[in-house]
PDB file of C-alpha atoms in Angstrom:
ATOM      1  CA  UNK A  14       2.668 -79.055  38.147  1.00  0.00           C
ATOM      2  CA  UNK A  15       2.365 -78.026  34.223  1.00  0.00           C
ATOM      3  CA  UNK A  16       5.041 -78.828  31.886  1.00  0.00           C
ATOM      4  CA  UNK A  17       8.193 -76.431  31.249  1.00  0.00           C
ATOM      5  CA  UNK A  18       6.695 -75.092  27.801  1.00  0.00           C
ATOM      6  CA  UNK A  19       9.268 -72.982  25.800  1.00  0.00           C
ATOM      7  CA  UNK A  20       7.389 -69.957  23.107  1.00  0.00           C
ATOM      8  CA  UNK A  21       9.716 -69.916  19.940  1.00  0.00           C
ATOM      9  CA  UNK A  22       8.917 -67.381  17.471  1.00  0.00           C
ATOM     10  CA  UNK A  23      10.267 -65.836  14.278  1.00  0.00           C
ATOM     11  CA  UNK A  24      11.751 -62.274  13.494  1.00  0.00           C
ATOM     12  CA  UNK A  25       8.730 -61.703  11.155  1.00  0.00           C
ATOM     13  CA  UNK A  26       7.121 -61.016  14.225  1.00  0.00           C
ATOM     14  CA  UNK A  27       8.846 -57.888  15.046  1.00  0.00           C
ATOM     15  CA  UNK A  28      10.082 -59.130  18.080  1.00  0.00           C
ATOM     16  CA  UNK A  29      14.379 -59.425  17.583  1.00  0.00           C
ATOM     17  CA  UNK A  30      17.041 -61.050  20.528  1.00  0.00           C
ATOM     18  CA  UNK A  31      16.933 -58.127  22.854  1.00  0.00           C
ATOM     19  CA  UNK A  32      12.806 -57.921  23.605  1.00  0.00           C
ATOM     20  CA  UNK A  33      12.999 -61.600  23.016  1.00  0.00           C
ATOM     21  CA  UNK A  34      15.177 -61.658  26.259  1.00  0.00           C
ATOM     22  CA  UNK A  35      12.935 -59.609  28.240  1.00  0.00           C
ATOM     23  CA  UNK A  36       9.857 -61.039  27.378  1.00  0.00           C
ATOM     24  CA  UNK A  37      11.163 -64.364  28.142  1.00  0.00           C
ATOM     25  CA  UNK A  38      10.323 -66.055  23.700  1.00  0.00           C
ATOM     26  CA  UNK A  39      12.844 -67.847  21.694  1.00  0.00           C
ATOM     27  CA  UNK A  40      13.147 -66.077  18.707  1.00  0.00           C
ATOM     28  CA  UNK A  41      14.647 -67.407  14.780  1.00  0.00           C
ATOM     29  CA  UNK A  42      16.279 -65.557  12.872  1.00  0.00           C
ATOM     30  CA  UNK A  43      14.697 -64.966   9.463  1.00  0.00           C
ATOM     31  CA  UNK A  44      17.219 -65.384   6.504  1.00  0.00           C
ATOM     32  CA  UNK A  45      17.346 -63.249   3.353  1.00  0.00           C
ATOM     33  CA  UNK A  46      19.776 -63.249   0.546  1.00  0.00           C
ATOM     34  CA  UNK A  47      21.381 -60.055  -0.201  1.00  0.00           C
ATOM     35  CA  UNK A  48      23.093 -59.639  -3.813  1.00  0.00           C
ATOM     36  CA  UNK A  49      24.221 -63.737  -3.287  1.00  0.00           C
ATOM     37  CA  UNK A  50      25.120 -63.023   0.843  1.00  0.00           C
ATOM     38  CA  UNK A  51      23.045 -65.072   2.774  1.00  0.00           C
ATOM     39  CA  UNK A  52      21.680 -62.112   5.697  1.00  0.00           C
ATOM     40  CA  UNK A  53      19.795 -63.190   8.880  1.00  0.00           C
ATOM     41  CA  UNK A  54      17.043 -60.132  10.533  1.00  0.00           C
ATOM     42  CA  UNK A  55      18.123 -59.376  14.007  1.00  0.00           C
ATOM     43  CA  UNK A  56      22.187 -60.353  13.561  1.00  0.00           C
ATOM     44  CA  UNK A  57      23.808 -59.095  10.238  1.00  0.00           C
ATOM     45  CA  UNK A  58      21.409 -57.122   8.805  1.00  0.00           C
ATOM     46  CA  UNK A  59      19.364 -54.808  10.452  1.00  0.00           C
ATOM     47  CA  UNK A  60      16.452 -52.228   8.927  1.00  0.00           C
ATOM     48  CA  UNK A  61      18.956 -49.398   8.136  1.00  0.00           C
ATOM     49  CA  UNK A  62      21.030 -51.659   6.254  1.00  0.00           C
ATOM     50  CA  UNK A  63      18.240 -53.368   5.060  1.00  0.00           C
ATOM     51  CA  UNK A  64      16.580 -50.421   3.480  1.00  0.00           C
ATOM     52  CA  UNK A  65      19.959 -48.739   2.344  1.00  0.00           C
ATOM     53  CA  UNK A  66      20.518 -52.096   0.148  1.00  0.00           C
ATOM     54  CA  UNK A  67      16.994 -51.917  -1.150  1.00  0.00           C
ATOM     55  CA  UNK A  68      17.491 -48.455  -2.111  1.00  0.00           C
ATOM     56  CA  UNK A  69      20.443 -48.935  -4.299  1.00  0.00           C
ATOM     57  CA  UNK A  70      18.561 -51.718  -6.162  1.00  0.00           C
ATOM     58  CA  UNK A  71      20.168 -54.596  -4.537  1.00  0.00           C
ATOM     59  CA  UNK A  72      19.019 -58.023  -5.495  1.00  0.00           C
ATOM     60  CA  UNK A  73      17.095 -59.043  -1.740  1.00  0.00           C
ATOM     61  CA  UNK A  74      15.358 -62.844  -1.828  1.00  0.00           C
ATOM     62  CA  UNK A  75      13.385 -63.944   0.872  1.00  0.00           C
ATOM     63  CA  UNK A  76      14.182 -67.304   2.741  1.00  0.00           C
ATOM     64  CA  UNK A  77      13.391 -69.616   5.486  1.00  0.00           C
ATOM     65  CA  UNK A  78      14.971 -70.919   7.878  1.00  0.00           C
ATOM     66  CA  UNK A  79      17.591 -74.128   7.305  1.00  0.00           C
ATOM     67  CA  UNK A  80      15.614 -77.279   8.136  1.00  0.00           C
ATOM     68  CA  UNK A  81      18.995 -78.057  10.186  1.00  0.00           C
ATOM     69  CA  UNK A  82      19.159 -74.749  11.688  1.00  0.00           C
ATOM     70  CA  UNK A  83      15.661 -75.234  13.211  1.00  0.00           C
ATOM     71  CA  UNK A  84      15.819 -78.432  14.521  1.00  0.00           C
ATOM     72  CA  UNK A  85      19.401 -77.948  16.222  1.00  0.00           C
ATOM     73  CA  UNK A  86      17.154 -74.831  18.070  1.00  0.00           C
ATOM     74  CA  UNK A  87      14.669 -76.961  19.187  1.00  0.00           C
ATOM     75  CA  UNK A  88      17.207 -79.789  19.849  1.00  0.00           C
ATOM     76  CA  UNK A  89      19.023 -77.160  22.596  1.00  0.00           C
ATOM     77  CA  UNK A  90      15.313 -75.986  23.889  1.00  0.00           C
ATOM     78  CA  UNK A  91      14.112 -79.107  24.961  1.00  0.00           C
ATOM     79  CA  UNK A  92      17.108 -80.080  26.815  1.00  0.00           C
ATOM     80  CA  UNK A  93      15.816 -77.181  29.343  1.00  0.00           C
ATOM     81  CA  UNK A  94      12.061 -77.362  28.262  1.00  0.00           C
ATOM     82  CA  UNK A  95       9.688 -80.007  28.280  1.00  0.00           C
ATOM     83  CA  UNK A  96       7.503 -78.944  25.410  1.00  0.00           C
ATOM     84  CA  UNK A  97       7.882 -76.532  22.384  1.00  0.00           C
ATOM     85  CA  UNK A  98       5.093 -74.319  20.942  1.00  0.00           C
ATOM     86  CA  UNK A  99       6.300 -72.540  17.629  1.00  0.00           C
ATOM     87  CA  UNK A 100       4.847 -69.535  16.138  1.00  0.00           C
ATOM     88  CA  UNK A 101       5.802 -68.670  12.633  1.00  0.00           C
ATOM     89  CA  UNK A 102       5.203 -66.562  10.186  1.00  0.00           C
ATOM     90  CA  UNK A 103       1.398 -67.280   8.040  1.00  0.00           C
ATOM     91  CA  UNK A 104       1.437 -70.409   6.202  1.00  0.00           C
ATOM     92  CA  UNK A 105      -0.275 -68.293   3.433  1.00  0.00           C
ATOM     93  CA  UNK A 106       3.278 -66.248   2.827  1.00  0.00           C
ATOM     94  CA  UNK A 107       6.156 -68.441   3.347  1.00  0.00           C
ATOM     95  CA  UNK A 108       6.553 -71.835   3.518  1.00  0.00           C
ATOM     96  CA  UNK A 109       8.267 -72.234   6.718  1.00  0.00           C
ATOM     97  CA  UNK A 110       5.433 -72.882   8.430  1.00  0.00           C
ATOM     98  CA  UNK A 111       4.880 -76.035   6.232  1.00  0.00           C
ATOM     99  CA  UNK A 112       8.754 -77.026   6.982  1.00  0.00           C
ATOM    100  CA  UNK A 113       8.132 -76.735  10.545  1.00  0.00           C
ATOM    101  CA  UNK A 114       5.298 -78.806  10.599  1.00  0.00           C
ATOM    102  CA  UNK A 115       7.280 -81.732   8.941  1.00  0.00           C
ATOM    103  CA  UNK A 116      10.078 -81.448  11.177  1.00  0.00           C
ATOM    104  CA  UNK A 117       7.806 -81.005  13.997  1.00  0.00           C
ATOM    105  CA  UNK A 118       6.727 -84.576  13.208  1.00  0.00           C
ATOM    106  CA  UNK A 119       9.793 -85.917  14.027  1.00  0.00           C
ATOM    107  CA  UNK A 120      10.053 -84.450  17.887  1.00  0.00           C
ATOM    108  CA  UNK A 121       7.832 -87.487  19.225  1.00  0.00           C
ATOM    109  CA  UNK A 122       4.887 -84.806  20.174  1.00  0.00           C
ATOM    110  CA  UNK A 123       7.240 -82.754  21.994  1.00  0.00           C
ATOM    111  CA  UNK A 124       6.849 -79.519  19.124  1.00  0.00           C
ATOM    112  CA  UNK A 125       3.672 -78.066  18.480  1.00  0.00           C
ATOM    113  CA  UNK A 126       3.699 -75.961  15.344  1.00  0.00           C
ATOM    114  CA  UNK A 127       0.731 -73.051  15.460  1.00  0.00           C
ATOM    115  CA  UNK A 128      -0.418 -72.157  11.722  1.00  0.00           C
ATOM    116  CA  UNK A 129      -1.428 -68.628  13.333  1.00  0.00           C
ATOM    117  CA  UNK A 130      -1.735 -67.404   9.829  1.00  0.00           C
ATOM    118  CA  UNK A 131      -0.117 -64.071  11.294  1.00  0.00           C
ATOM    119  CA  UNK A 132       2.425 -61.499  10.206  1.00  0.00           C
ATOM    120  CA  UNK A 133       4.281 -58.320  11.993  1.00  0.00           C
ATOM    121  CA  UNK A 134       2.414 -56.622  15.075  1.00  0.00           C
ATOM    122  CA  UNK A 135      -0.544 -59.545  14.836  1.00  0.00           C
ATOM    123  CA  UNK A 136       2.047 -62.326  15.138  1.00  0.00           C
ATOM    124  CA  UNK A 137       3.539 -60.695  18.202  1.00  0.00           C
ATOM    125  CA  UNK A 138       0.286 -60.322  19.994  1.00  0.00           C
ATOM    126  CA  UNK A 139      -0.401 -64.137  19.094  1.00  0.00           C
ATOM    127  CA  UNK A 140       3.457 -64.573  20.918  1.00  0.00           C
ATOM    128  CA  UNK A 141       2.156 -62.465  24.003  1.00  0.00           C
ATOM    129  CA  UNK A 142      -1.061 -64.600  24.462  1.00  0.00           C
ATOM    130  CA  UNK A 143       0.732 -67.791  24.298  1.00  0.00           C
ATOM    131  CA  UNK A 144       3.196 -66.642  26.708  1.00  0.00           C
ATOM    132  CA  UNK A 145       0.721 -65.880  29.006  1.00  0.00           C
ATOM    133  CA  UNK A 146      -1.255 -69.142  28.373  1.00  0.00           C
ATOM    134  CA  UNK A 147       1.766 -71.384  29.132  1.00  0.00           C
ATOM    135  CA  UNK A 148       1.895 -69.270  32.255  1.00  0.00           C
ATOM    136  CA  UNK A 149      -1.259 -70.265  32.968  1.00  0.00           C
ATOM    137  CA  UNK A 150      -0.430 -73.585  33.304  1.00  0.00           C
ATOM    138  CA  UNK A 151      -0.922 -74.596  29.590  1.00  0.00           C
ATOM    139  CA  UNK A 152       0.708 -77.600  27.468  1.00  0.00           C
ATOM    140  CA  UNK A 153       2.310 -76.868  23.856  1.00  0.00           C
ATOM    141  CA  UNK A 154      -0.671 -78.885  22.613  1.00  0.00           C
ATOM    142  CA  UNK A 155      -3.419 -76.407  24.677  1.00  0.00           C
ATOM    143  CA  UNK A 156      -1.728 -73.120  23.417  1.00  0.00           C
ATOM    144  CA  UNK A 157      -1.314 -74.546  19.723  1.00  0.00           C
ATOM    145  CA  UNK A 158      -4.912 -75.479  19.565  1.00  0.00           C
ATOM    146  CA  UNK A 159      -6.055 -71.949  21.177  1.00  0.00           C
ATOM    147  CA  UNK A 160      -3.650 -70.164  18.342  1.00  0.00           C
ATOM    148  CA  UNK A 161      -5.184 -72.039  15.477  1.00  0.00           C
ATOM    149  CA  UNK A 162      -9.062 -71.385  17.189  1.00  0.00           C
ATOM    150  CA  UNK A 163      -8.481 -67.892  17.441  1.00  0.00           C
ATOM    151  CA  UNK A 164      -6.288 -67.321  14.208  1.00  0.00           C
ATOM    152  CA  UNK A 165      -8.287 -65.511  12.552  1.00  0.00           C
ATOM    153  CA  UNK A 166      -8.846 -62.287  15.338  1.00  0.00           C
ATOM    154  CA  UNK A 167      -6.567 -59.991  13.512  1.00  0.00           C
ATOM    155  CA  UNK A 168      -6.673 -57.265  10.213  1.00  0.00           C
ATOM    156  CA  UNK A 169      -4.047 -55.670   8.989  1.00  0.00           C
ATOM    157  CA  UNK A 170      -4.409 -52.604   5.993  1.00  0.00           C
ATOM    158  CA  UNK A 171      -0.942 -51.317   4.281  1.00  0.00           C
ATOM    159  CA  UNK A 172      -0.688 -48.487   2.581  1.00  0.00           C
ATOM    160  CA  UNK A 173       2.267 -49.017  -0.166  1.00  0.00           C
ATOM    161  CA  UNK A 174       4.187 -45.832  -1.182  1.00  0.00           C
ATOM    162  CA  UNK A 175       5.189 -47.379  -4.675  1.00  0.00           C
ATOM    163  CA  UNK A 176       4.533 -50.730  -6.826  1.00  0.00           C
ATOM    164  CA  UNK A 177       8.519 -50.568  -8.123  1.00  0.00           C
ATOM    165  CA  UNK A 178       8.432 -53.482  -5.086  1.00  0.00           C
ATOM    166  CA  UNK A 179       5.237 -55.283  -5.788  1.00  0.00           C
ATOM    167  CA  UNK A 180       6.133 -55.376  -9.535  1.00  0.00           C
ATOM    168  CA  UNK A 181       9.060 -57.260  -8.434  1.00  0.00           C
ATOM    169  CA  UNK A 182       7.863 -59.815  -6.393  1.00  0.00           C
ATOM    170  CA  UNK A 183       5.135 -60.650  -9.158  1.00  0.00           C
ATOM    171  CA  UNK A 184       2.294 -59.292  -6.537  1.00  0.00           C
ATOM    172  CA  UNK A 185       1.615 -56.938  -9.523  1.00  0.00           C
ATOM    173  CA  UNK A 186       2.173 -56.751 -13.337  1.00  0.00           C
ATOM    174  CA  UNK A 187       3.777 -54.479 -14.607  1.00  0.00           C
ATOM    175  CA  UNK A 188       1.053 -52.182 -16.369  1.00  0.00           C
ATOM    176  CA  UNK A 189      -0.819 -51.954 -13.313  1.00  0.00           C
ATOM    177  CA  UNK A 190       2.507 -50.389 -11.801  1.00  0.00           C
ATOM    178  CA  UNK A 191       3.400 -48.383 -14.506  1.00  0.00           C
ATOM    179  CA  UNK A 192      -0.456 -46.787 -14.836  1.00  0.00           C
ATOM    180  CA  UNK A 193      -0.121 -46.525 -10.455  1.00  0.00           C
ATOM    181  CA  UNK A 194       3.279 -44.763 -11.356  1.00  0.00           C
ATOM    182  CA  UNK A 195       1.804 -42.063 -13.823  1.00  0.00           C
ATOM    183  CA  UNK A 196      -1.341 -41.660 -11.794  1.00  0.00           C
ATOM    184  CA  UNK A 197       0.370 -41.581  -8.677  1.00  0.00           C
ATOM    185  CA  UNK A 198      -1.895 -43.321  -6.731  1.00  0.00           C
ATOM    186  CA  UNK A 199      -1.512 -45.011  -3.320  1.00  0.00           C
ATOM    187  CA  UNK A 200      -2.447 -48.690  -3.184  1.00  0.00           C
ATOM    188  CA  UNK A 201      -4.214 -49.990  -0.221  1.00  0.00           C
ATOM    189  CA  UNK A 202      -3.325 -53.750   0.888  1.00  0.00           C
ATOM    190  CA  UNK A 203      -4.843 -55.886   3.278  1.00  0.00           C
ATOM    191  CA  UNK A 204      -3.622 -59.414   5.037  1.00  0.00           C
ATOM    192  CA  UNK A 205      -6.300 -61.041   6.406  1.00  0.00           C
ATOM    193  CA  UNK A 206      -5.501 -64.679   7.080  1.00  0.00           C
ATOM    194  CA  UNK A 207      -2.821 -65.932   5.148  1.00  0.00           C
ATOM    195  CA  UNK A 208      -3.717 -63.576   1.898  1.00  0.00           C
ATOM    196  CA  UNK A 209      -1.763 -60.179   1.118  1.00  0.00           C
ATOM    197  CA  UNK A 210      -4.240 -58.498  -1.310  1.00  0.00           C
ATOM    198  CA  UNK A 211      -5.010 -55.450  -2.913  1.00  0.00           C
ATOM    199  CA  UNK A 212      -7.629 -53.547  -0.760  1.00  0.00           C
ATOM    200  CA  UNK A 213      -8.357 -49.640  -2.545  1.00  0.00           C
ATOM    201  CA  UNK A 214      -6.355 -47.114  -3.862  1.00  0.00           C
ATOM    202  CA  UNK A 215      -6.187 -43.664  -2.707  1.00  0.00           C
ATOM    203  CA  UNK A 216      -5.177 -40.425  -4.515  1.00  0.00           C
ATOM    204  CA  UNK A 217      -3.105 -38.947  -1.390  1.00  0.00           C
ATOM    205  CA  UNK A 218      -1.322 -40.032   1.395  1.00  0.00           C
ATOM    206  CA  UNK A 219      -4.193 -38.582   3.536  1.00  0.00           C
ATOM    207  CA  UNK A 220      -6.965 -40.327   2.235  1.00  0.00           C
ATOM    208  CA  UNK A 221      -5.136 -43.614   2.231  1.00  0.00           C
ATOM    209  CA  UNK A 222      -4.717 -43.105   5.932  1.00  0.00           C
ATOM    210  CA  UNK A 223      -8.589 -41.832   6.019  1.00  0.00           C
ATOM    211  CA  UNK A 224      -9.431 -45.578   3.590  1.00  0.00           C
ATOM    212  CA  UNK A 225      -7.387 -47.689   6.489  1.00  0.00           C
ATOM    213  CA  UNK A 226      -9.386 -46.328   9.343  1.00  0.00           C
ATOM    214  CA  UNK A 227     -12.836 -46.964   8.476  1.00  0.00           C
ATOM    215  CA  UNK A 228     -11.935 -50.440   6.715  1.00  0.00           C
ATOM    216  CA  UNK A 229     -10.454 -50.980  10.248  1.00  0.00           C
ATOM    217  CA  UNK A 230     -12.934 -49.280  12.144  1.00  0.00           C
ATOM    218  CA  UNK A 231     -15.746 -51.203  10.305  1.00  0.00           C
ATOM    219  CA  UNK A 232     -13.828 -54.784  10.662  1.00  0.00           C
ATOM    220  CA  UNK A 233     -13.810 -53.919  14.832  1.00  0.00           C
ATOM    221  CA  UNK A 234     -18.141 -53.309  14.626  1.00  0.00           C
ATOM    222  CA  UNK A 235     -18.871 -56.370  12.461  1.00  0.00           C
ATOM    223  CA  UNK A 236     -16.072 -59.056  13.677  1.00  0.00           C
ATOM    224  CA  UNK A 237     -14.535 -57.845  17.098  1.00  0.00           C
ATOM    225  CA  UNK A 238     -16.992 -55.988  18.808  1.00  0.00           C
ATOM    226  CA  UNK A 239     -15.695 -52.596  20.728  1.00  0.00           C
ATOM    227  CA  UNK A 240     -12.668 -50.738  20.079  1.00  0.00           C
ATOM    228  CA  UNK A 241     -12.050 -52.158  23.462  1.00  0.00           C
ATOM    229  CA  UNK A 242     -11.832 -55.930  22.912  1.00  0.00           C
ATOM    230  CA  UNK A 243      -8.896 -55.250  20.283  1.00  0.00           C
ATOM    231  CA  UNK A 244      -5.324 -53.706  20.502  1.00  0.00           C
ATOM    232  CA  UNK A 245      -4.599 -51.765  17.577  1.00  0.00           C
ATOM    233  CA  UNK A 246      -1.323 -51.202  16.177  1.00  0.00           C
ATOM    234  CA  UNK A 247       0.330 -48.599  13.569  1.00  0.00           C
ATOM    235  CA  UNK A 248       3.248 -50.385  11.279  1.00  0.00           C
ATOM    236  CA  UNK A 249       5.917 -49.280   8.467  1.00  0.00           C
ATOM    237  CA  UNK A 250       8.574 -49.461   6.628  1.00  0.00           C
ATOM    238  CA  UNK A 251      11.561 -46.868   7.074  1.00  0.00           C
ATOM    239  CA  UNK A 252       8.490 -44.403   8.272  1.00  0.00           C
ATOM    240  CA  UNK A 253       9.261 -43.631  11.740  1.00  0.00           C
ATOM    241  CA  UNK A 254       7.508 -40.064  12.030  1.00  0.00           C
ATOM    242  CA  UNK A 255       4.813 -40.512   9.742  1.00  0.00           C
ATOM    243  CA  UNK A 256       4.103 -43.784  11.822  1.00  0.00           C
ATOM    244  CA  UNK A 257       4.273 -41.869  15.194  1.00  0.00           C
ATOM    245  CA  UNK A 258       2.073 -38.977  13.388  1.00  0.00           C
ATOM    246  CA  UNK A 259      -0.419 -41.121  12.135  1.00  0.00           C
ATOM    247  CA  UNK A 260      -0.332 -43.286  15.663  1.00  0.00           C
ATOM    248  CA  UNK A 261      -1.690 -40.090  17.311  1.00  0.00           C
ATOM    249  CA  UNK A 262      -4.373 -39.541  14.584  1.00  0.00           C
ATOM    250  CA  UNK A 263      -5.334 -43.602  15.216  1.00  0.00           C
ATOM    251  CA  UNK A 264      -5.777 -42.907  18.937  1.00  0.00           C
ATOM    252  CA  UNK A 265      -7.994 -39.907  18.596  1.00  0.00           C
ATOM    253  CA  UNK A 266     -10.051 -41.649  15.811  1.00  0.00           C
ATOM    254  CA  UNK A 267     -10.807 -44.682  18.334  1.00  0.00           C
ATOM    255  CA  UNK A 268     -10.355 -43.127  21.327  1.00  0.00           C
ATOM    256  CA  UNK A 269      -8.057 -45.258  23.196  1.00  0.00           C
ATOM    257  CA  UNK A 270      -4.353 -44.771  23.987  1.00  0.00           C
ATOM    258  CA  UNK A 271      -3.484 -48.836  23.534  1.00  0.00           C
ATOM    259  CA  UNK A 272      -2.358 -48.213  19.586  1.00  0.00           C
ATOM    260  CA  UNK A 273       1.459 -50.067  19.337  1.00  0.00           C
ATOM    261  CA  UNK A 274       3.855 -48.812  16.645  1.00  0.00           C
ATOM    262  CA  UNK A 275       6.231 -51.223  15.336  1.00  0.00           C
ATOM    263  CA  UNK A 276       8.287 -51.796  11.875  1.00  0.00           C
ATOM    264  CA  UNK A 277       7.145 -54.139   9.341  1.00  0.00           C
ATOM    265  CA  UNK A 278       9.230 -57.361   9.089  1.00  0.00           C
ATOM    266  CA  UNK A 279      11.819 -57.310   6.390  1.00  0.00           C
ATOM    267  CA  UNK A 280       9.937 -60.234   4.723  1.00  0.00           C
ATOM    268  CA  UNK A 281       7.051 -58.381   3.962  1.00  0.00           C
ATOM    269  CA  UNK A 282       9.572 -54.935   3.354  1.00  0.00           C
ATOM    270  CA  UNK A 283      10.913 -57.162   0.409  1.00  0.00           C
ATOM    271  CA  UNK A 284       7.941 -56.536  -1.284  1.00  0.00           C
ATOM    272  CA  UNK A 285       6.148 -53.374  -0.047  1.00  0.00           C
ATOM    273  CA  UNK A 286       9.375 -51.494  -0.604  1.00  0.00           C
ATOM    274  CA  UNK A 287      10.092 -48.201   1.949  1.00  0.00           C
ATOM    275  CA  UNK A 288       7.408 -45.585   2.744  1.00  0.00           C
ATOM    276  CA  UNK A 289       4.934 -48.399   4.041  1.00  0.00           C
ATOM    277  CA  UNK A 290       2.342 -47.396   6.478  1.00  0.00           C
ATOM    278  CA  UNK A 291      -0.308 -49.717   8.215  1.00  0.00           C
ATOM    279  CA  UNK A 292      -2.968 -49.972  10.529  1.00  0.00           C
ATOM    280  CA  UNK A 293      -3.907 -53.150  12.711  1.00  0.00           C
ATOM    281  CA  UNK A 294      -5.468 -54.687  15.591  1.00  0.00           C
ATOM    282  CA  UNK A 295      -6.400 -58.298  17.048  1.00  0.00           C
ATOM    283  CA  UNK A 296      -8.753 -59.593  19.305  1.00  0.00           C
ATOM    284  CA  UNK A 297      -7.693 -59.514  23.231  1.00  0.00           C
ATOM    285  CA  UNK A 298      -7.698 -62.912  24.172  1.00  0.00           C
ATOM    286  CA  UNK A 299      -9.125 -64.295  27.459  1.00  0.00           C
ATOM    287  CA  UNK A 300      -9.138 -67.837  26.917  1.00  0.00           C
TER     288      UNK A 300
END
């Protein structure tokens, strides 16, 4: 009989309490601080509020979770489970991962930490597929390793409505947002791995959306093979028609109805800014 493995994830993979209930993943809360109030995704502070905050100007700093608020989590887990397997966020854009992994050493082998370099809709489909290999019969060990083989099986292209955001976080300098400004042109991002870089720009909406297709349609034919060895998602920020729009437009590009919409985390929101649109997809795994 395989071991009693428990999936723990972070908000930053779209997934908050109520889906992690159904689908049967722990899930962290992912802490920000808010104008000097310490906020965590998922309990007291939620997109609306999130965004509204943002709006207004108000001062919003990333975090990670407490060392001590982690390992008490684990601490209850593996009183029910024998094994832990936790997915968070890409080592490449927080250091939580890197936290993890030294308080991971201190479980006697009993927490495996997965450097899945993922973010958003491709961390969640890395969740799924270790859900389903621990069903399988898999150890924390097993699933860890098969996260970390297959990391890389994931794009993701972002679409940023204004640089006030990436000016802010230092992704950007300040001339190149004030020239973006008066031109009013739409940077393209893309995370690919553990980098968030700048992709293209585009001089409308539309073509920004037309720039994210092909470079995702182009990623599927060299790297993934057929539109149907991926699932492809649609993500934003504070964009909910213009995502479901755009989701229909993705569908009849590719052909397939399997395109899943989803919000961006509020990590990556902090510096994007609202009016974020992306495309995505990741490799089905059959391991």
């Amino acid at each position: 009989m395989g071991k009693n493995v428990a999936v723990v994830t972070d908000t930053n993979s779209g997934i908050m309490q109520e889906e992690a209930d159904r689908l049967g993943v722990y899930v962290v809360p992912m802490p920000f601080v808010v104008d000097g109030e310490e906020c965590f995704e998922g309990v007291n502070l939620d997109a609306g509020r999130f965004y509204a905050r943002q709006t207004d100007g108000a001062d919003i700093v990333t975090s990670q979770p407490s060392i001590v608020d982690l390992g008490r989590r684990w601490k209850e887990l593996l009183e029910t489970h024998d094994e832990i397997v936790y997915i968070p966020m890409s080592s490449g854009l927080s250091g939580s991962c890197a936290t993890a992994c030294q308080l991971a050493e201190r479980s006697g082998g009993r927490v495996h930490v997965a450097d899945n370099q993922r973010i958003s809709v491709t961390q969640r489909e890395a969740v799924l597929d270790a859900l389903r290999w621990v069903s399988e019969g898999k150890s924390a060990a097993e699933t860890c390793a098969l996260l970390e083989r297959t990391k890389l099986d994931a794009s993701i292209y972002l679409m940023v409505d204004t640089m006030a955001h990436l000016r802010k976080s230092g992704r950007i300098t300040p001339a190149a947002a004030a020239i973006g400004s008066v031109l009013k042109i739409k940077p393209v991002l893309q995370i690919q791995g553990e980098k968030l870089d700048a992709f293209t720009v585009a001089k409308t909406f539309k073509a920004a959306k037309r720039a994210m297709i092909k470079a995702l349609a182009a990623d599927i034919a060299k790297r993934f093979g057929e539109v149907a060895d991926v699932h492809l998602y649609v993500a934003h920020t504070n964009r909910d028609e213009d995502a479901r729009t755009f989701a229909d437009e993705v569908r009849a590009h590719f052909g397939t109805p399997d395109v899943y919409v989803d919000r961006l985390p509020l990590s990556i929101a902090c510096h994007v800014g609202p009016g974020a649109l992306g495309i995505g997809c990741a490799k089905r795994q059959f391991a």
